[in-house]
Short mmCIF file of C-alpha atoms and ligand atoms in Angstrom, two decimals:
data_model
loop_
_atom_site.label_atom_id
_atom_site.label_comp_id
_atom_site.label_asym_id
_atom_site.label_seq_id
_atom_site.Cartn_x
_atom_site.Cartn_y
_atom_site.Cartn_z
CA MET A 1 101.77 217.50 202.02
CA HIS A 2 98.69 215.32 202.08
CA ALA A 3 98.40 215.44 198.31
CA THR A 4 101.46 213.28 197.97
CA ARG A 5 99.83 210.62 199.99
CA ALA A 6 96.73 210.85 197.81
CA ILE A 7 98.78 210.38 194.73
CA VAL A 8 100.39 207.30 196.14
CA ARG A 9 96.96 206.05 197.01
CA MET A 10 95.73 206.73 193.51
CA MET A 11 98.63 204.88 192.02
CA SER A 12 98.19 201.87 194.21
CA SER A 13 94.45 201.64 193.77
CA ARG A 14 94.32 202.53 190.13
CA SER A 15 93.62 199.07 188.88
CA SER A 16 90.61 198.68 191.14
CA GLN A 17 89.44 202.23 190.78
CA ARG A 18 85.80 202.73 189.99
CA GLY A 19 85.10 206.35 189.23
CA PRO A 20 87.36 208.14 186.84
CA VAL A 21 89.73 210.42 188.65
CA GLY A 22 90.05 212.47 185.50
CA TRP A 23 92.00 215.59 184.86
CA THR A 24 90.30 217.33 187.77
CA ALA A 25 92.66 215.53 190.09
CA LEU A 26 95.42 217.56 188.53
CA ALA A 27 94.75 220.12 191.18
CA LEU A 28 94.80 218.55 194.58
CA CYS A 29 94.55 220.32 197.88
CA GLY A 30 98.03 221.20 199.04
CA THR A 31 99.80 219.83 196.02
CA ALA A 32 103.55 219.90 196.42
CA GLY A 33 106.04 220.03 193.58
CA ALA A 34 107.32 216.53 194.11
CA GLY A 35 103.83 215.14 194.29
CA LEU A 36 102.90 216.90 191.13
CA ALA A 37 105.77 215.33 189.22
CA VAL A 38 104.61 211.91 190.32
CA TYR A 39 101.10 212.79 189.40
CA TYR A 40 101.96 213.81 185.87
CA ASN A 41 103.42 210.38 185.36
CA VAL A 42 100.20 208.82 186.56
CA GLU A 43 98.25 211.10 184.31
CA LYS A 44 100.38 210.24 181.31
CA GLU A 45 99.88 206.56 181.90
CA ARG A 46 96.19 207.05 182.27
CA ARG A 47 96.00 208.91 178.98
CA GLN A 48 97.83 206.09 177.27
CA THR A 49 95.35 203.63 178.70
CA GLN A 50 92.49 205.78 177.51
CA ALA A 51 93.92 205.98 174.03
CA THR A 52 93.87 202.23 173.77
CA THR A 53 90.34 201.87 175.06
CA LYS A 54 88.86 203.76 172.12
CA GLN A 55 87.25 206.66 173.89
CA THR A 56 85.49 209.28 171.88
CA THR A 57 85.83 212.73 173.31
CA HIS A 58 84.60 215.84 171.57
CA GLY A 59 85.31 219.39 172.62
CA LYS A 60 84.49 219.61 176.28
CA PRO A 61 84.37 216.81 178.79
CA SER A 62 80.93 215.57 179.71
CA LEU A 63 80.65 216.98 183.18
CA GLY A 64 77.63 218.04 185.16
CA GLY A 65 74.20 216.52 185.62
CA SER A 66 71.57 216.23 188.26
CA TRP A 67 72.22 216.36 191.98
CA THR A 68 70.35 217.12 195.19
CA LEU A 69 71.85 218.77 198.26
CA VAL A 70 70.75 221.07 201.07
CA SER A 71 71.33 224.81 201.10
CA SER A 72 72.74 226.14 204.36
CA LYS A 73 71.22 229.51 203.49
CA THR A 74 67.66 228.24 203.58
CA GLY A 75 67.96 224.83 205.18
CA TYR A 76 65.97 223.43 202.28
CA PRO A 77 66.94 220.93 199.61
CA VAL A 78 68.21 222.31 196.32
CA THR A 79 68.95 220.58 193.05
CA ASP A 80 70.91 221.55 189.97
CA ALA A 81 67.55 222.60 188.50
CA SER A 82 67.07 225.15 191.29
CA TYR A 83 69.57 227.37 189.54
CA ARG A 84 68.22 227.32 186.01
CA GLY A 85 68.37 230.76 184.45
CA ARG A 86 71.59 231.59 186.23
CA TYR A 87 75.17 230.68 185.68
CA THR A 88 76.61 228.63 188.51
CA LEU A 89 80.18 228.42 189.68
CA LEU A 90 80.61 225.21 191.61
CA TYR A 91 83.41 224.35 193.99
CA PHE A 92 83.91 221.24 196.13
CA GLY A 93 85.80 221.38 199.43
CA PHE A 94 85.50 221.15 203.18
CA THR A 95 85.43 223.79 205.88
CA ARG A 96 88.34 222.36 207.87
CA CYS A 97 90.63 222.69 204.86
CA PRO A 98 93.52 224.69 206.28
CA ASP A 99 94.42 226.90 203.36
CA ILE A 100 93.38 225.92 199.86
CA CYS A 101 89.62 226.08 200.26
CA PRO A 102 89.66 229.45 202.04
CA ALA A 103 91.93 230.85 199.33
CA GLU A 104 89.64 229.56 196.59
CA LEU A 105 86.59 230.99 198.33
CA VAL A 106 88.26 234.38 198.63
CA LYS A 107 88.98 234.13 194.92
CA VAL A 108 85.33 233.32 194.23
CA GLY A 109 84.37 236.45 196.16
CA GLU A 110 86.73 238.46 193.98
CA VAL A 111 85.20 236.90 190.89
CA LEU A 112 81.70 237.90 191.98
CA ALA A 113 82.84 241.46 192.74
CA LEU A 114 84.61 241.77 189.41
CA LEU A 115 81.61 240.41 187.54
CA LYS A 116 79.41 242.97 189.20
CA ALA A 117 81.82 245.79 188.43
CA ARG A 118 81.95 244.76 184.79
CA ARG A 119 78.22 244.21 184.56
CA GLY A 120 78.74 240.58 183.81
CA PRO A 121 76.06 237.92 184.10
CA GLU A 122 74.55 236.87 187.39
CA VAL A 123 76.58 233.96 188.67
CA GLN A 124 75.52 231.88 191.64
CA ALA A 125 78.57 230.58 193.45
CA LEU A 126 78.11 227.26 195.22
CA PHE A 127 80.39 225.50 197.67
CA VAL A 128 79.69 221.79 198.05
CA SER A 129 81.04 220.18 201.19
CA LEU A 130 82.85 216.89 200.74
CA ASP A 131 82.74 216.38 204.51
CA PRO A 132 79.17 215.59 205.60
CA LYS A 133 80.40 214.17 208.88
CA ARG A 134 81.66 217.49 210.20
CA ASP A 135 80.11 220.09 207.90
CA SER A 136 76.66 220.46 209.42
CA LEU A 137 74.42 223.26 208.18
CA GLU A 138 75.34 225.14 211.32
CA GLN A 139 79.05 224.70 210.67
CA LEU A 140 78.61 225.84 207.06
CA ARG A 141 76.72 228.95 208.17
CA PHE A 142 79.46 229.77 210.63
CA TYR A 143 82.14 229.23 207.99
CA ALA A 144 80.26 231.26 205.38
CA ARG A 145 80.64 234.39 207.47
CA ASP A 146 84.25 234.65 206.39
CA PHE A 147 83.37 234.87 202.72
CA ASP A 148 81.22 236.69 200.19
CA ASP A 149 77.64 236.30 201.36
CA ARG A 150 76.43 235.54 197.86
CA ILE A 151 78.10 232.14 198.02
CA ASP A 152 75.72 229.38 199.03
CA PHE A 153 77.22 226.52 201.01
CA LEU A 154 75.67 223.13 200.33
CA VAL A 155 75.93 219.76 201.99
CA GLY A 156 73.95 216.54 201.91
CA THR A 157 74.00 212.90 202.84
CA PRO A 158 77.21 211.05 201.98
CA GLU A 159 75.36 209.49 199.05
CA GLN A 160 74.11 212.85 197.74
CA ILE A 161 77.57 214.32 197.97
CA LYS A 162 79.09 211.33 196.26
CA THR A 163 76.63 211.73 193.40
CA ALA A 164 77.31 215.45 192.97
CA ALA A 165 81.06 214.88 193.11
CA ARG A 166 80.85 212.08 190.60
CA ARG A 167 78.98 214.33 188.17
CA TYR A 168 82.01 216.57 188.06
CA ARG A 169 84.59 213.83 188.46
CA VAL A 170 85.74 215.41 191.67
CA TYR A 171 88.32 213.39 193.50
CA SER A 172 88.22 213.27 197.29
CA SER A 173 89.73 211.02 199.87
CA ILE A 174 90.22 211.05 203.62
CA ALA A 175 93.89 211.75 204.14
CA ASP A 176 95.85 212.31 207.33
CA GLY A 177 94.08 211.45 210.51
CA ASP A 178 91.44 209.18 211.81
CA GLN A 179 88.03 209.05 210.20
CA ASP A 180 86.48 207.83 213.43
CA SER A 181 87.68 210.89 215.23
CA ASP A 182 86.95 214.38 214.04
CA ASP A 183 90.56 214.94 213.21
CA TYR A 184 91.34 214.32 209.56
CA LEU A 185 92.03 216.08 206.30
CA ILE A 186 90.52 215.45 202.91
CA ASP A 187 92.47 215.49 199.69
CA HIS A 188 90.29 216.83 196.93
CA SER A 189 90.24 218.36 193.47
CA ILE A 190 90.57 222.12 193.38
CA VAL A 191 88.48 223.19 190.45
CA LEU A 192 85.79 225.77 189.78
CA TYR A 193 83.11 224.49 187.42
CA LEU A 194 81.08 226.93 185.34
CA ASN A 195 77.62 225.85 184.28
CA GLY A 196 75.29 227.76 181.98
CA PRO A 197 71.74 228.98 182.64
CA ASP A 198 70.47 225.72 181.15
CA GLY A 199 72.53 223.79 183.70
CA GLY A 200 74.97 222.52 181.12
CA PHE A 201 78.66 222.45 181.93
CA LEU A 202 80.61 225.19 180.15
CA ASP A 203 84.10 225.45 181.53
CA PHE A 204 86.41 224.81 184.46
CA PHE A 205 89.11 226.83 186.15
CA THR A 206 91.97 225.37 188.12
CA GLN A 207 93.68 226.72 191.20
CA SER A 208 96.29 228.53 189.11
CA THR A 209 93.65 230.62 187.35
CA ASN A 210 93.34 233.96 189.13
CA ALA A 211 90.08 235.84 189.67
CA ARG A 212 90.62 238.12 186.70
CA ASP A 213 91.13 235.20 184.35
CA VAL A 214 88.16 233.34 185.77
CA VAL A 215 86.03 236.39 185.06
CA ALA A 216 87.44 236.60 181.54
CA GLY A 217 86.59 232.94 181.10
CA ILE A 218 83.04 233.46 182.30
CA MET A 219 82.54 236.51 180.10
CA LYS A 220 83.75 234.52 177.11
CA HIS A 221 80.87 232.12 177.57
CA CYS A 222 78.16 234.70 177.89
CA GLY A 223 79.25 237.33 175.44
NI1 NI B 301 90.50 222.17 200.47
#
């Protein structure tokens, strides 16, 4: 339901928009059919605009880059460089997300289990909170108990989170509710980002990609 509102917001603020919303916004939290139809129109228009602004795009989109956050596992700062030598699977969300984020995190757990069963590469799964106001380290630790314990839950200052999200063109916006109270939802992209052992972005998987196909996608990149 709240995705529709986000789409309307995107449409109305498009001319003054700063960061590129990008294709990642294709998958918004709680996307409804009607909203999606509207979105595709927005997306089409955006593509047309892009085509006229002479953009050069080769192969994969330029996603990824440096960021600094805090690990709720250790309580210490981590950066993208902390995970060199390992694949990372990055997801952005918030712990009060009613359904989408939990479902994606369950999927990530399935991905990790499948990878292990198939003797795939070591993949560090990371959840980045888009909700620094409510997602304290303590809250993240509490939330993490419901999911695979190999997932590390990260948060940071609003600025740090903004930077990390921007690196992956993650869209997020306060939706229903009051930001001054603790009662609000956040519309956000629902995408898993795969990065290689060198930290470089390799691939992304949308909400519609099931665990098996995510694993296949990961294996493809580390054959
Ligand atoms: Ni969510």
